[in-house]
XYZ file of C-alpha atoms in Angstrom:
419
model
C -66.390 63.770 197.815
C -69.697 62.753 196.122
C -69.568 63.708 192.303
C -72.966 62.238 191.422
C -75.052 65.507 191.968
C -72.435 67.429 190.020
C -72.660 65.047 187.075
C -76.535 65.297 187.180
C -76.419 69.167 187.039
C -73.920 68.996 183.914
C -76.340 66.498 182.153
C -79.244 68.883 182.612
C -77.308 71.994 181.279
C -76.377 69.951 178.349
C -79.807 68.908 177.430
C -80.999 72.390 177.697
C -78.435 73.673 175.400
C -79.169 70.860 172.940
C -82.839 71.854 172.842
C -82.469 75.526 172.776
C -83.107 77.236 169.448
C -79.897 77.981 167.442
C -80.331 81.824 167.293
C -77.037 82.368 165.502
C -77.403 79.508 163.124
C -80.237 81.172 161.191
C -77.700 83.454 159.721
C -75.457 80.626 158.554
C -77.976 78.556 156.622
C -79.010 76.493 159.602
C -82.146 76.145 161.650
C -85.055 78.480 160.761
C -85.255 80.085 157.380
C -86.376 83.414 158.613
C -85.200 86.047 160.992
C -87.427 86.061 164.160
C -88.942 89.429 164.993
C -89.360 90.818 168.585
C -92.937 91.254 169.726
C -92.778 94.853 170.053
C -95.876 96.825 171.384
C -97.678 99.411 169.089
C -99.060 101.304 172.356
C -96.740 104.408 171.486
C -97.900 104.556 167.948
C -101.697 104.204 168.884
C -101.199 107.002 171.416
C -99.670 109.120 168.798
C -102.720 108.840 166.440
C -105.125 109.422 169.223
C -103.214 112.572 170.331
C -103.032 113.961 166.821
C -106.734 113.499 166.602
C -107.498 115.030 169.977
C -105.353 118.037 169.568
C -106.580 118.807 166.062
C -110.315 118.343 166.791
C -111.076 121.947 168.083
C -109.702 123.520 164.869
C -111.657 121.395 162.308
C -115.127 122.895 161.232
C -118.173 121.564 159.583
C -119.656 123.460 156.668
C -123.219 123.667 155.494
C -124.057 125.555 152.225
C -127.312 126.821 150.801
C -127.903 127.509 147.224
C -131.009 129.785 146.637
C -133.015 129.654 143.434
C -132.225 131.983 140.708
C -134.490 133.275 137.861
C -133.576 130.149 135.752
C -134.862 127.663 138.182
C -138.047 126.033 137.795
C -141.241 127.296 139.632
C -141.422 125.621 143.023
C -137.917 124.398 142.897
C -136.498 124.157 146.381
C -133.196 125.281 147.677
C -130.212 122.804 147.636
C -128.106 122.222 150.579
C -124.476 120.891 150.645
C -121.982 119.842 153.319
C -118.234 119.848 153.675
C -115.333 120.368 156.091
C -112.657 122.893 156.696
C -110.166 123.906 159.275
C -108.939 127.074 161.105
C -105.723 128.432 159.997
C -105.697 131.963 161.752
C -106.954 132.711 165.167
C -108.985 135.707 163.802
C -111.529 133.298 162.009
C -109.891 132.421 158.670
C -111.002 128.998 157.550
C -109.421 126.823 154.647
C -111.613 124.630 152.764
C -112.265 123.219 149.118
C -113.694 125.613 146.650
C -116.181 123.073 145.298
C -117.575 122.859 148.838
C -118.757 126.555 148.533
C -119.045 126.889 144.793
C -122.346 128.659 143.871
C -123.600 128.906 147.495
C -125.452 131.887 148.510
C -124.947 131.144 152.118
C -122.141 129.382 154.041
C -122.565 128.228 157.648
C -119.597 127.189 159.760
C -119.859 125.049 162.817
C -117.257 125.551 165.500
C -116.792 123.558 168.578
C -116.606 125.667 171.587
C -114.139 124.689 174.374
C -117.129 123.999 176.647
C -118.288 121.213 174.288
C -121.227 122.843 172.520
C -121.505 124.055 168.749
C -121.327 127.622 167.560
C -122.564 128.419 164.096
C -121.548 131.487 162.053
C -122.412 132.636 158.656
C -119.264 132.976 156.817
C -117.965 135.273 154.111
C -115.960 133.634 151.321
C -112.895 135.767 151.038
C -111.711 134.036 147.820
C -111.914 130.851 145.983
C -109.857 129.145 143.165
C -111.321 126.378 141.153
C -108.001 125.369 139.633
C -106.501 124.517 142.842
C -109.848 123.857 144.393
C -109.152 125.950 147.450
C -111.289 128.532 149.145
C -110.734 131.047 152.052
C -113.547 131.859 154.538
C -113.851 134.259 157.242
C -116.031 134.028 160.500
C -116.401 136.565 163.034
C -116.183 135.004 166.382
C -116.123 136.587 169.788
C -112.955 134.786 170.860
C -109.448 133.731 169.228
C -109.966 130.499 167.594
C -107.519 127.436 167.835
C -105.600 126.865 164.631
C -103.811 124.024 162.758
C -100.197 124.676 161.649
C -99.370 124.176 157.916
C -96.531 122.024 157.277
C -95.406 120.599 153.792
C -96.128 117.548 151.814
C -92.625 117.516 150.620
C -91.414 115.453 153.494
C -94.278 112.682 153.222
C -93.513 109.475 151.595
C -95.560 106.474 150.514
C -96.804 104.351 153.481
C -96.487 107.302 155.845
C -99.250 107.316 158.498
C -101.855 109.986 158.092
C -104.961 111.227 159.925
C -108.147 112.714 158.291
C -110.802 114.626 160.239
C -113.948 115.915 158.682
C -117.751 115.800 158.376
C -118.654 112.801 156.361
C -122.426 112.483 155.702
C -122.918 115.155 158.250
C -121.212 113.105 160.914
C -119.071 115.994 162.304
C -115.590 115.500 163.719
C -115.128 111.932 162.303
C -111.551 110.454 162.465
C -110.292 108.059 159.720
C -106.529 106.753 159.543
C -104.550 105.257 156.811
C -101.351 105.478 155.034
C -100.209 107.573 151.970
C -100.628 105.330 148.851
C -98.784 107.686 146.366
C -97.409 110.959 146.077
C -97.649 113.248 142.923
C -100.539 111.614 141.292
C -101.255 113.943 138.318
C -102.892 111.367 135.837
C -106.355 111.453 137.484
C -109.188 113.953 137.704
C -111.550 112.320 140.411
C -113.541 115.497 140.707
C -114.065 115.576 136.856
C -112.213 118.900 136.445
C -108.865 119.793 135.207
C -106.802 122.021 137.366
C -103.311 122.489 139.081
C -103.578 119.317 141.077
C -100.668 117.215 142.311
C -102.637 114.676 144.357
C -101.732 112.774 147.336
C -103.322 109.418 147.145
C -104.212 107.708 150.363
C -106.248 104.727 151.766
C -107.882 106.574 154.640
C -111.707 106.695 154.145
C -112.986 109.954 152.499
C -116.764 110.502 151.825
C -118.981 113.390 150.812
C -118.552 115.827 153.645
C -114.794 115.202 154.229
C -113.952 117.673 151.249
C -112.032 120.443 152.697
C -110.792 118.645 155.812
C -107.389 118.500 156.923
C -104.925 115.633 156.296
C -102.478 115.277 159.251
C -98.948 113.844 159.745
C -97.933 112.288 163.031
C -96.721 115.835 164.284
C -100.451 116.952 164.122
C -99.599 119.277 161.119
C -101.625 119.762 158.016
C -99.960 118.167 154.935
C -102.772 118.000 152.641
C -106.469 119.048 152.171
C -109.011 116.023 151.597
C -110.470 116.714 148.290
C -112.125 113.694 146.428
C -112.790 109.936 146.268
C -112.915 107.366 143.462
C -116.384 105.868 143.297
C -115.073 103.027 141.329
C -112.592 101.885 144.025
C -112.495 101.238 147.451
C -109.876 102.664 149.946
C -108.666 105.227 147.268
C -108.725 108.763 148.244
C -107.161 111.999 147.011
C -106.038 115.136 148.777
C -104.440 118.343 147.517
C -100.925 119.023 149.099
C -101.074 121.812 151.490
C -98.013 123.357 149.578
C -100.530 124.251 146.777
C -102.975 125.955 149.189
C -100.099 127.959 150.681
C -99.106 129.372 147.495
C -102.682 130.523 146.741
C -103.810 131.661 150.252
C -102.139 135.178 150.112
C -103.685 135.968 146.924
C -107.047 134.753 147.820
C -106.953 137.220 150.878
C -105.621 140.121 148.827
C -107.559 139.730 145.631
C -110.406 137.146 146.046
C -108.878 135.218 143.258
C -105.526 133.904 141.974
C -103.813 135.881 139.357
C -101.871 133.331 137.431
C -98.743 133.726 135.382
C -99.289 132.805 131.615
C -96.851 131.891 128.921
C -99.559 131.632 126.314
C -98.466 128.145 125.142
C -99.516 124.517 125.484
C -96.929 121.965 126.471
C -96.944 118.078 126.756
C -94.710 115.507 128.172
C -92.429 113.624 125.798
C -94.167 110.413 124.145
C -93.441 108.406 121.087
C -96.395 110.200 119.425
C -95.374 113.715 120.297
C -91.573 112.996 119.223
C -92.724 111.606 115.939
C -95.211 114.587 115.327
C -92.592 117.201 115.776
C -89.447 115.101 114.501
C -87.848 115.144 117.788
C -85.268 112.761 119.357
C -86.196 111.702 122.980
C -84.548 113.934 125.602
C -85.172 115.932 128.831
C -87.706 118.680 128.995
C -91.190 119.012 127.662
C -92.563 119.889 124.163
C -94.334 123.039 123.070
C -97.240 121.989 120.983
C -98.956 125.165 120.491
C -98.156 128.717 120.783
C -101.276 131.236 121.209
C -101.170 134.085 118.736
C -100.268 137.395 120.250
C -99.438 135.801 123.541
C -96.360 136.341 125.501
C -94.546 133.212 124.406
C -95.078 134.088 120.911
C -93.739 137.570 121.268
C -90.561 136.299 122.902
C -90.079 133.983 120.046
C -91.248 130.469 121.246
C -92.341 128.066 118.466
C -94.125 124.788 118.274
C -91.745 121.970 118.530
C -89.559 123.780 120.994
C -88.466 121.726 123.888
C -88.286 123.606 127.252
C -85.701 122.202 129.697
C -85.293 124.711 132.208
C -87.229 127.508 133.872
C -84.863 129.919 135.716
C -82.598 127.607 137.880
C -85.005 124.748 137.796
C -84.865 121.801 135.393
C -88.141 121.014 133.439
C -89.272 117.446 133.513
C -93.021 117.398 133.515
C -95.523 119.416 131.719
C -97.733 119.491 134.681
C -94.959 120.920 136.933
C -94.188 123.576 134.418
C -97.625 124.770 134.380
C -97.926 125.078 138.040
C -94.444 126.732 138.473
C -95.374 129.347 135.847
C -98.914 129.882 137.292
C -97.549 130.267 140.896
C -95.043 132.914 139.768
C -97.776 135.506 139.168
C -98.268 138.236 136.799
C -95.748 140.687 135.577
C -92.727 138.536 136.621
C -89.730 137.995 133.974
C -88.834 134.339 133.661
C -85.933 132.682 131.919
C -86.650 129.627 129.641
C -83.913 127.318 128.442
C -85.053 125.562 125.201
C -83.734 123.251 122.556
C -84.629 124.028 119.138
C -83.495 121.694 116.291
C -80.961 120.330 118.666
C -79.447 123.562 119.359
C -79.802 125.323 122.950
C -81.366 128.720 123.160
C -82.338 131.027 126.047
C -85.270 133.203 125.975
C -86.573 135.795 128.553
C -90.462 136.208 128.768
C -92.636 138.440 130.754
C -95.741 136.537 132.322
C -99.153 137.893 131.775
C -102.305 136.998 133.479
C -104.009 133.867 132.455
C -107.362 134.635 130.773
C -110.436 134.106 132.828
C -112.130 130.852 132.417
C -115.569 131.500 133.514
C -117.539 134.177 135.343
C -116.729 135.022 139.192
C -118.944 133.254 141.884
C -121.524 135.348 143.303
C -120.954 137.254 146.535
C -122.067 135.660 149.846
C -123.812 137.193 152.745
C -122.050 137.846 155.985
C -123.345 137.859 159.592
C -121.613 138.105 162.763
C -123.947 136.788 165.159
C -123.934 133.041 166.184
C -126.874 130.817 165.404
C -128.357 127.784 167.203
C -127.067 124.683 166.007
C -129.071 122.915 163.265
C -129.217 119.131 162.371
C -126.600 118.207 159.730
C -127.800 117.347 156.519
C -126.665 113.995 155.297
C -125.922 113.533 151.564
C -126.282 109.733 150.557
C -127.049 109.889 146.904
C -123.463 110.102 145.674
C -120.012 108.750 146.605
C -118.123 110.928 144.333
C -116.709 114.413 145.401
C -117.353 117.207 144.708
C -120.291 116.774 147.028
C -123.784 116.967 145.499
C -126.287 119.364 146.827
C -129.515 117.739 148.127
C -132.732 119.425 147.652
C -134.355 120.267 150.980
C -138.209 120.357 151.186
C -139.706 122.633 153.766
C -142.250 120.868 156.260
C -145.830 120.935 155.215
C -148.203 122.737 157.389
C -151.043 120.890 158.907
C -153.635 122.188 156.252
C -151.340 121.166 153.432
C -150.672 117.877 155.147
C -154.463 117.134 155.396
C -155.039 118.293 151.769
C -152.263 116.072 150.301
C -153.792 113.065 152.096
C -157.358 113.753 150.861
C -156.262 114.417 147.206
C -157.472 111.605 144.969
C -154.807 109.337 143.507
C -152.190 110.959 145.580
C -149.091 108.710 146.449
C -146.321 109.315 148.854
C -143.046 109.970 146.634
C -140.294 107.528 147.314
C -137.382 109.246 149.153
C -134.335 110.060 147.186
C -131.466 107.637 148.009
């Protein structure tokens, strides 16, 4: 029997085994100093993002506003226009957007994509708006049932989760941007320059003027936030208001046109070395009452400056911002229980919430029309990269006679366009 071929095969197998990478040795401190990853395809993830955008697109609307001149306007001053985004939350034509998109507008036009591919325009009625949460509820009268987006909760969103933003940046309708959540619960910024009941979701998806009011979607295609603001000093830093805040105020906007907030008549601050020293307090859980409004519900119930609120009902109180929102969201006329610490001793008070005093005059009523209008060219806004969106002055076209007169006027020069 010839054993030479067999010895040759054994030699080849031994060489292959000697040259093969020691897969198990990596875990024993031998071979490579890293764990080799499998080259897995991202096709499933790409398909998910594409499907989310495709399904949501018919429910996202573009918003154009016009602010007519009032008596205080300078002679010859032209009306201003603004752009924004929104999304349909009810098939009867209810649209959610940001309050600063429609603030002060005398006309609001909502552009809806028809299933056949063309754009329908409707003059909307502002059902209600709330500056402190920057939410506004619009109503359009369409001749058909409209596609809607489902509202989820931002409570299940975590940092580094993927999100999809759809809106109308610079008038470019139905633009899609994709990114990840950078931070949840950002309360230490006011990117739109106003204080309010915000609890921002920070993300790196591109948001530009015109995106405000548009939906922020998770990978299920559900709304988890409302695009709200950008930071002009940074790149890839955008902010959105969690949809949970909007869901709290929508019923009041529909019923009353505004939000009736619960009010304790106190000011509170988070614990800090300065606050603790000012009120001679030892550091502990809760928030510090720094001011009590004279004659307010808090004073009548016995609250004092220097009290430490550690509980609201069955909830622990850890942040002043959270307490303010929880009190406001409970509404007017509700009795609440406060657990406090005074001079190191526990105390329980019961307070009936009153309505928060008005912070300013209500917004003017807006016109409403049922008929659809012809599509118009979207107005681009390029002069500012910080939301809320600036309104750009729109000059009407000159007649032939006016154009000839302007050209013949001595010393006339064409004004440079506004950037």
